[in-house]
mmCIF file of N, CA and C in Angstrom:
data_model
loop_
_atom_site.group_PDB
_atom_site.id
_atom_site.type_symbol
_atom_site.label_atom_id
_atom_site.label_comp_id
_atom_site.label_asym_id
_atom_site.label_seq_id
_atom_site.Cartn_x
_atom_site.Cartn_y
_atom_site.Cartn_z
ATOM 1 N N MET A 13 8.239 -4.576 -12.206
ATOM 2 C CA MET A 13 7.017 -5.109 -11.636
ATOM 3 C C MET A 13 5.857 -4.165 -11.928
ATOM 4 N N THR A 14 4.708 -4.747 -12.055
ATOM 5 C CA THR A 14 3.523 -3.916 -12.234
ATOM 6 C C THR A 14 3.092 -3.353 -10.883
ATOM 7 N N LEU A 15 2.273 -2.338 -10.918
ATOM 8 C CA LEU A 15 1.758 -1.763 -9.682
ATOM 9 C C LEU A 15 0.966 -2.809 -8.899
ATOM 10 N N LYS A 16 0.192 -3.615 -9.604
ATOM 11 C CA LYS A 16 -0.598 -4.665 -8.941
ATOM 12 C C LYS A 16 0.315 -5.654 -8.209
ATOM 13 N N GLU A 17 1.413 -6.049 -8.859
ATOM 14 C CA GLU A 17 2.359 -6.963 -8.222
ATOM 15 C C GLU A 17 3.024 -6.327 -7.002
ATOM 16 N N LEU A 18 3.340 -5.045 -7.112
ATOM 17 C CA LEU A 18 3.922 -4.338 -5.968
ATOM 18 C C LEU A 18 2.939 -4.293 -4.806
ATOM 19 N N GLU A 19 1.690 -4.002 -5.110
ATOM 20 C CA GLU A 19 0.650 -3.950 -4.077
ATOM 21 C C GLU A 19 0.493 -5.302 -3.381
ATOM 22 N N GLN A 20 0.438 -6.364 -4.171
ATOM 23 C CA GLN A 20 0.277 -7.700 -3.605
ATOM 24 C C GLN A 20 1.465 -8.076 -2.726
ATOM 25 N N ALA A 21 2.670 -7.779 -3.187
ATOM 26 C CA ALA A 21 3.863 -8.088 -2.401
ATOM 27 C C ALA A 21 3.886 -7.280 -1.109
ATOM 28 N N ALA A 22 3.516 -6.012 -1.189
ATOM 29 C CA ALA A 22 3.496 -5.160 0.000
ATOM 30 C C ALA A 22 2.433 -5.614 0.986
ATOM 31 N N ALA A 23 1.265 -5.988 0.490
ATOM 32 C CA ALA A 23 0.183 -6.452 1.365
ATOM 33 C C ALA A 23 0.551 -7.745 2.080
ATOM 34 N N SER A 24 1.346 -8.559 1.427
ATOM 35 C CA SER A 24 1.780 -9.834 2.020
ATOM 36 C C SER A 24 3.065 -9.689 2.819
ATOM 37 N N ALA A 25 3.618 -8.487 2.861
ATOM 38 C CA ALA A 25 4.882 -8.198 3.551
ATOM 39 C C ALA A 25 6.021 -9.076 3.037
ATOM 40 N N GLU A 26 6.002 -9.336 1.738
ATOM 41 C CA GLU A 26 7.087 -10.096 1.126
ATOM 42 C C GLU A 26 8.344 -9.234 1.108
ATOM 43 N N PRO A 27 9.512 -9.857 1.110
ATOM 44 C CA PRO A 27 10.738 -9.062 0.975
ATOM 45 C C PRO A 27 10.711 -8.301 -0.353
ATOM 46 N N MET A 28 11.317 -7.133 -0.346
ATOM 47 C CA MET A 28 11.335 -6.327 -1.560
ATOM 48 C C MET A 28 12.123 -7.068 -2.639
ATOM 49 N N ALA A 29 11.555 -7.137 -3.817
ATOM 50 C CA ALA A 29 12.179 -7.840 -4.931
ATOM 51 C C ALA A 29 13.461 -7.136 -5.360
ATOM 52 N N ASP A 30 14.388 -7.923 -5.873
ATOM 53 C CA ASP A 30 15.615 -7.362 -6.439
ATOM 54 C C ASP A 30 15.291 -6.664 -7.752
ATOM 55 N N GLN A 31 16.141 -5.778 -8.141
ATOM 56 C CA GLN A 31 16.086 -5.112 -9.443
ATOM 57 C C GLN A 31 14.889 -4.175 -9.631
ATOM 58 N N LEU A 32 14.292 -3.712 -8.559
ATOM 59 C CA LEU A 32 13.237 -2.701 -8.697
ATOM 60 C C LEU A 32 13.888 -1.351 -8.957
ATOM 61 N N ASN A 33 13.256 -0.551 -9.806
ATOM 62 C CA ASN A 33 13.776 0.792 -9.993
ATOM 63 C C ASN A 33 13.378 1.661 -8.789
ATOM 64 N N ALA A 34 13.870 2.879 -8.755
ATOM 65 C CA ALA A 34 13.639 3.759 -7.605
ATOM 66 C C ALA A 34 12.147 4.015 -7.362
ATOM 67 N N ALA A 35 11.381 4.212 -8.425
ATOM 68 C CA ALA A 35 9.943 4.465 -8.285
ATOM 69 C C ALA A 35 9.232 3.242 -7.704
ATOM 70 N N GLU A 36 9.616 2.072 -8.158
ATOM 71 C CA GLU A 36 9.011 0.832 -7.659
ATOM 72 C C GLU A 36 9.371 0.589 -6.192
ATOM 73 N N GLN A 37 10.621 0.853 -5.832
ATOM 74 C CA GLN A 37 11.043 0.688 -4.444
ATOM 75 C C GLN A 37 10.257 1.598 -3.512
ATOM 76 N N LEU A 38 10.142 2.869 -3.913
ATOM 77 C CA LEU A 38 9.417 3.827 -3.086
ATOM 78 C C LEU A 38 7.952 3.428 -2.936
ATOM 79 N N ALA A 39 7.321 3.026 -4.022
ATOM 80 C CA ALA A 39 5.911 2.617 -3.962
ATOM 81 C C ALA A 39 5.741 1.377 -3.087
ATOM 82 N N TYR A 40 6.624 0.391 -3.276
ATOM 83 C CA TYR A 40 6.528 -0.841 -2.489
ATOM 84 C C TYR A 40 6.675 -0.548 -0.988
ATOM 85 N N LEU A 41 7.721 0.191 -0.628
ATOM 86 C CA LEU A 41 7.959 0.473 0.793
ATOM 87 C C LEU A 41 6.848 1.341 1.383
ATOM 88 N N SER A 42 6.354 2.291 0.608
ATOM 89 C CA SER A 42 5.260 3.144 1.083
ATOM 90 C C SER A 42 3.997 2.325 1.328
ATOM 91 N N MET A 43 3.678 1.441 0.385
ATOM 92 C CA MET A 43 2.472 0.611 0.550
ATOM 93 C C MET A 43 2.639 -0.387 1.689
ATOM 94 N N ARG A 44 3.823 -0.963 1.822
ATOM 95 C CA ARG A 44 4.040 -1.918 2.908
ATOM 96 C C ARG A 44 3.837 -1.234 4.255
ATOM 97 N N LEU A 45 4.379 -0.039 4.409
ATOM 98 C CA LEU A 45 4.187 0.707 5.646
ATOM 99 C C LEU A 45 2.711 1.057 5.847
ATOM 100 N N LEU A 46 2.056 1.448 4.767
ATOM 101 C CA LEU A 46 0.635 1.772 4.844
ATOM 102 C C LEU A 46 -0.173 0.570 5.338
ATOM 103 N N TYR A 47 0.088 -0.613 4.771
ATOM 104 C CA TYR A 47 -0.631 -1.817 5.182
ATOM 105 C C TYR A 47 -0.357 -2.174 6.635
ATOM 106 N N VAL A 48 0.876 -2.011 7.074
ATOM 107 C CA VAL A 48 1.223 -2.307 8.475
ATOM 108 C C VAL A 48 0.499 -1.344 9.411
ATOM 109 N N GLN A 49 0.540 -0.053 9.085
ATOM 110 C CA GLN A 49 -0.126 0.932 9.941
ATOM 111 C C GLN A 49 -1.632 0.706 9.992
ATOM 112 N N HIS A 50 -2.209 0.323 8.873
ATOM 113 C CA HIS A 50 -3.643 0.036 8.860
ATOM 114 C C HIS A 50 -3.942 -1.198 9.710
ATOM 115 N N ALA A 51 -3.128 -2.240 9.554
ATOM 116 C CA ALA A 51 -3.347 -3.478 10.323
ATOM 117 C C ALA A 51 -3.190 -3.243 11.824
ATOM 118 N N LEU A 52 -2.315 -2.326 12.213
ATOM 119 C CA LEU A 52 -2.112 -2.017 13.626
ATOM 120 C C LEU A 52 -3.156 -1.045 14.173
ATOM 121 N N GLY A 53 -4.038 -0.566 13.312
ATOM 122 C CA GLY A 53 -5.072 0.364 13.742
ATOM 123 C C GLY A 53 -4.597 1.803 13.839
ATOM 124 N N LYS A 54 -3.435 2.085 13.297
ATOM 125 C CA LYS A 54 -2.907 3.452 13.327
ATOM 126 C C LYS A 54 -3.575 4.328 12.270
ATOM 127 N N LEU A 55 -4.097 3.697 11.209
ATOM 128 C CA LEU A 55 -4.812 4.410 10.156
ATOM 129 C C LEU A 55 -6.177 3.761 9.962
ATOM 130 N N ASP A 56 -7.212 4.588 9.885
ATOM 131 C CA ASP A 56 -8.516 4.008 9.568
ATOM 132 C C ASP A 56 -8.582 3.730 8.065
ATOM 133 N N THR A 57 -9.599 3.010 7.652
ATOM 134 C CA THR A 57 -9.710 2.574 6.264
ATOM 135 C C THR A 57 -9.784 3.741 5.295
ATOM 136 N N GLU A 58 -10.512 4.769 5.650
ATOM 137 C CA GLU A 58 -10.649 5.926 4.758
ATOM 138 C C GLU A 58 -9.309 6.636 4.567
ATOM 139 N N GLN A 59 -8.596 6.862 5.662
ATOM 140 C CA GLN A 59 -7.294 7.530 5.553
ATOM 141 C C GLN A 59 -6.310 6.654 4.771
ATOM 142 N N ALA A 60 -6.356 5.354 4.982
ATOM 143 C CA ALA A 60 -5.485 4.435 4.239
ATOM 144 C C ALA A 60 -5.798 4.497 2.743
ATOM 145 N N ARG A 61 -7.078 4.578 2.415
ATOM 146 C CA ARG A 61 -7.476 4.672 1.007
ATOM 147 C C ARG A 61 -6.947 5.958 0.379
ATOM 148 N N ILE A 62 -7.065 7.069 1.103
ATOM 149 C CA ILE A 62 -6.574 8.359 0.603
ATOM 150 C C ILE A 62 -5.065 8.302 0.375
ATOM 151 N N GLU A 63 -4.355 7.752 1.334
ATOM 152 C CA GLU A 63 -2.901 7.692 1.225
ATOM 153 C C GLU A 63 -2.458 6.725 0.122
ATOM 154 N N LYS A 64 -3.178 5.632 -0.042
ATOM 155 C CA LYS A 64 -2.835 4.690 -1.113
ATOM 156 C C LYS A 64 -3.026 5.361 -2.476
ATOM 157 N N THR A 65 -4.070 6.158 -2.612
ATOM 158 C CA THR A 65 -4.296 6.892 -3.856
ATOM 159 C C THR A 65 -3.135 7.837 -4.138
ATOM 160 N N ARG A 66 -2.641 8.501 -3.098
ATOM 161 C CA ARG A 66 -1.491 9.403 -3.261
ATOM 162 C C ARG A 66 -0.234 8.629 -3.650
ATOM 163 N N ILE A 67 -0.021 7.489 -3.024
ATOM 164 C CA ILE A 67 1.148 6.658 -3.342
ATOM 165 C C ILE A 67 1.107 6.236 -4.805
ATOM 166 N N ILE A 68 -0.052 5.812 -5.266
ATOM 167 C CA ILE A 68 -0.196 5.379 -6.660
ATOM 168 C C ILE A 68 0.054 6.539 -7.615
ATOM 169 N N LYS A 69 -0.498 7.701 -7.307
ATOM 170 C CA LYS A 69 -0.298 8.879 -8.149
ATOM 171 C C LYS A 69 1.188 9.232 -8.228
ATOM 172 N N GLU A 70 1.861 9.251 -7.091
ATOM 173 C CA GLU A 70 3.281 9.568 -7.072
ATOM 174 C C GLU A 70 4.108 8.494 -7.784
ATOM 175 N N PHE A 71 3.689 7.245 -7.677
ATOM 176 C CA PHE A 71 4.374 6.166 -8.390
ATOM 177 C C PHE A 71 4.315 6.427 -9.896
ATOM 178 N N GLU A 72 3.152 6.775 -10.390
ATOM 179 C CA GLU A 72 2.999 7.034 -11.825
ATOM 180 C C GLU A 72 3.840 8.230 -12.265
ATOM 181 N N ILE A 73 3.872 9.278 -11.448
ATOM 182 C CA ILE A 73 4.692 10.450 -11.758
ATOM 183 C C ILE A 73 6.179 10.068 -11.730
ATOM 184 N N ASN A 74 6.577 9.323 -10.727
ATOM 185 C CA ASN A 74 7.981 8.930 -10.613
ATOM 186 C C ASN A 74 8.408 8.006 -11.748
ATOM 187 N N GLN A 75 7.516 7.127 -12.184
ATOM 188 C CA GLN A 75 7.829 6.267 -13.328
ATOM 189 C C GLN A 75 8.044 7.118 -14.583
ATOM 190 N N LEU A 76 7.197 8.128 -14.768
ATOM 191 C CA LEU A 76 7.336 9.019 -15.918
ATOM 192 C C LEU A 76 8.643 9.808 -15.841
ATOM 193 N N ARG A 77 8.967 10.319 -14.658
ATOM 194 C CA ARG A 77 10.231 11.045 -14.491
ATOM 195 C C ARG A 77 11.424 10.150 -14.800
ATOM 196 N N LEU A 78 11.369 8.919 -14.330
ATOM 197 C CA LEU A 78 12.456 7.973 -14.584
ATOM 198 C C LEU A 78 12.587 7.708 -16.076
ATOM 199 N N LYS A 79 11.472 7.528 -16.757
ATOM 200 C CA LYS A 79 11.494 7.298 -18.203
ATOM 201 C C LYS A 79 12.068 8.515 -18.933
ATOM 202 N N CYS A 80 11.689 9.706 -18.516
ATOM 203 C CA CYS A 80 12.225 10.928 -19.123
ATOM 204 C C CYS A 80 13.729 11.014 -18.906
ATOM 205 N N TRP A 81 14.183 10.711 -17.699
ATOM 206 C CA TRP A 81 15.608 10.739 -17.396
ATOM 207 C C TRP A 81 16.355 9.725 -18.258
ATOM 208 N N GLU A 82 15.826 8.509 -18.363
ATOM 209 C CA GLU A 82 16.474 7.478 -19.181
ATOM 210 C C GLU A 82 16.543 7.906 -20.644
ATOM 211 N N THR A 83 15.487 8.513 -21.147
ATOM 212 C CA THR A 83 15.462 8.998 -22.526
ATOM 213 C C THR A 83 16.500 10.103 -22.725
ATOM 214 N N ALA A 84 16.576 11.026 -21.782
ATOM 215 C CA ALA A 84 17.558 12.109 -21.881
ATOM 216 C C ALA A 84 18.981 11.563 -21.847
ATOM 217 N N MET A 85 19.230 10.573 -21.007
ATOM 218 C CA MET A 85 20.574 9.991 -20.931
ATOM 219 C C MET A 85 20.924 9.243 -22.217
ATOM 220 N N GLU A 86 19.948 8.603 -22.811
ATOM 221 C CA GLU A 86 20.194 7.907 -24.084
ATOM 222 C C GLU A 86 20.500 8.915 -25.189
ATOM 223 N N ARG A 87 19.771 10.012 -25.207
ATOM 224 C CA ARG A 87 20.051 11.061 -26.193
ATOM 225 C C ARG A 87 21.439 11.642 -25.981
ATOM 226 N N GLU A 88 21.789 11.880 -24.732
ATOM 227 C CA GLU A 88 23.125 12.408 -24.411
ATOM 228 C C GLU A 88 24.204 11.441 -24.882
ATOM 229 N N ARG A 89 24.000 10.156 -24.656
ATOM 230 C CA ARG A 89 24.966 9.155 -25.092
ATOM 231 C C ARG A 89 25.137 9.198 -26.608
ATOM 232 N N LYS A 90 24.024 9.308 -27.317
ATOM 233 C CA LYS A 90 24.072 9.346 -28.778
ATOM 234 C C LYS A 90 24.735 10.617 -29.297
ATOM 235 N N LEU A 91 24.574 11.722 -28.578
ATOM 236 C CA LEU A 91 25.152 12.996 -29.013
ATOM 237 C C LEU A 91 26.595 13.186 -28.546
ATOM 238 N N SER A 92 27.046 12.402 -27.601
ATOM 239 C CA SER A 92 28.347 12.637 -26.983
ATOM 240 C C SER A 92 29.498 12.584 -27.974
ATOM 241 N N PHE A 93 29.387 11.777 -29.017
ATOM 242 C CA PHE A 93 30.470 11.692 -29.985
ATOM 243 C C PHE A 93 30.618 12.996 -30.784
ATOM 244 N N LEU A 94 29.571 13.797 -30.816
ATOM 245 C CA LEU A 94 29.628 15.079 -31.535
ATOM 246 C C LEU A 94 30.251 16.205 -30.715
ATOM 247 N N THR A 95 30.341 16.016 -29.414
ATOM 248 C CA THR A 95 30.774 17.090 -28.532
ATOM 249 C C THR A 95 32.114 17.704 -28.934
ATOM 250 N N PRO A 96 33.157 16.913 -29.179
ATOM 251 C CA PRO A 96 34.431 17.539 -29.570
ATOM 252 C C PRO A 96 34.321 18.341 -30.875
ATOM 253 N N GLU A 97 33.540 17.838 -31.817
ATOM 254 C CA GLU A 97 33.376 18.532 -33.098
ATOM 255 C C GLU A 97 32.610 19.838 -32.931
ATOM 256 N N LEU A 98 31.609 19.819 -32.068
ATOM 257 C CA LEU A 98 30.844 21.046 -31.818
ATOM 258 C C LEU A 98 31.731 22.112 -31.197
ATOM 259 N N LYS A 99 32.608 21.693 -30.289
ATOM 260 C CA LYS A 99 33.495 22.641 -29.615
ATOM 261 C C LYS A 99 34.479 23.268 -30.606
ATOM 262 N N LYS A 100 34.981 22.469 -31.527
ATOM 263 C CA LYS A 100 35.975 22.947 -32.489
ATOM 264 C C LYS A 100 35.363 23.761 -33.626
ATOM 265 N N SER A 101 34.097 23.555 -33.873
ATOM 266 C CA SER A 101 33.447 24.176 -35.024
ATOM 267 C C SER A 101 33.505 25.698 -34.956
ATOM 268 N N GLY A 102 33.598 26.292 -36.116
ATOM 269 C CA GLY A 102 33.572 27.746 -36.198
ATOM 270 C C GLY A 102 32.158 28.303 -36.150
ATOM 271 N N CYS A 103 31.196 27.438 -36.241
ATOM 272 C CA CYS A 103 29.789 27.845 -36.247
ATOM 273 C C CYS A 103 29.375 28.299 -34.847
ATOM 274 N N GLU A 104 28.879 29.516 -34.736
ATOM 275 C CA GLU A 104 28.457 30.043 -33.430
ATOM 276 C C GLU A 104 27.324 29.210 -32.837
ATOM 277 N N LEU A 105 26.397 28.778 -33.659
ATOM 278 C CA LEU A 105 25.297 27.941 -33.194
ATOM 279 C C LEU A 105 25.829 26.624 -32.633
ATOM 280 N N CYS A 106 26.818 26.036 -33.296
ATOM 281 C CA CYS A 106 27.417 24.785 -32.820
ATOM 282 C C CYS A 106 28.095 24.991 -31.472
ATOM 283 N N ARG A 107 28.832 26.094 -31.325
ATOM 284 C CA ARG A 107 29.506 26.380 -30.049
ATOM 285 C C ARG A 107 28.489 26.617 -28.938
ATOM 286 N N GLU A 108 27.400 27.299 -29.261
ATOM 287 C CA GLU A 108 26.333 27.522 -28.267
ATOM 288 C C GLU A 108 25.696 26.196 -27.858
ATOM 289 N N TYR A 109 25.444 25.329 -28.829
ATOM 290 C CA TYR A 109 24.884 24.006 -28.563
ATOM 291 C C TYR A 109 25.826 23.221 -27.656
ATOM 292 N N PHE A 110 27.123 23.289 -27.927
ATOM 293 C CA PHE A 110 28.120 22.616 -27.084
ATOM 294 C C PHE A 110 28.057 23.147 -25.659
ATOM 295 N N ARG A 111 27.991 24.470 -25.490
ATOM 296 C CA ARG A 111 27.932 25.044 -24.146
ATOM 297 C C ARG A 111 26.692 24.566 -23.382
ATOM 298 N N ILE A 112 25.585 24.473 -24.061
ATOM 299 C CA ILE A 112 24.356 23.990 -23.425
ATOM 300 C C ILE A 112 24.498 22.519 -23.046
ATOM 301 N N LEU A 113 24.958 21.686 -23.985
ATOM 302 C CA LEU A 113 25.109 20.250 -23.719
ATOM 303 C C LEU A 113 26.072 19.961 -22.587
ATOM 304 N N SER A 114 27.146 20.744 -22.510
ATOM 305 C CA SER A 114 28.166 20.485 -21.489
ATOM 306 C C SER A 114 27.882 21.176 -20.165
ATOM 307 N N GLY A 115 26.777 21.918 -20.083
ATOM 308 C CA GLY A 115 26.398 22.568 -18.841
ATOM 309 C C GLY A 115 27.140 23.866 -18.560
ATOM 310 N N LEU A 116 27.781 24.420 -19.564
ATOM 311 C CA LEU A 116 28.547 25.647 -19.382
ATOM 312 C C LEU A 116 27.694 26.895 -19.495
ATOM 313 N N LYS A 117 26.498 26.755 -20.021
ATOM 314 C CA LYS A 117 25.600 27.909 -20.148
ATOM 315 C C LYS A 117 24.547 27.834 -19.070
ATOM 316 N N GLU A 118 24.375 28.926 -18.391
ATOM 317 C CA GLU A 118 23.366 28.956 -17.317
ATOM 318 C C GLU A 118 22.037 29.425 -17.830
#
């Protein structure tokens, strides 16, 4: 879902859509709570605006983190077939690469 769609759904208090990623879920629930608190008079308009700006900023950061994680996992999947060969190789660089990939090097 786009950020605009999430905002509209949250403002209307629609049920959270299925298949949202973690960043979308957090943004939707945060905005829905923000809209409820504003409607109940718990937050004034200025404070709600400030908090909505923070929610949007964090949503964008979380989307980027999720994309980075997905990219790293795809790279790991593509490299995984090399892992046994790297471990067996006599090349010191290959063995070091294997230790890094497998989490054995701190």
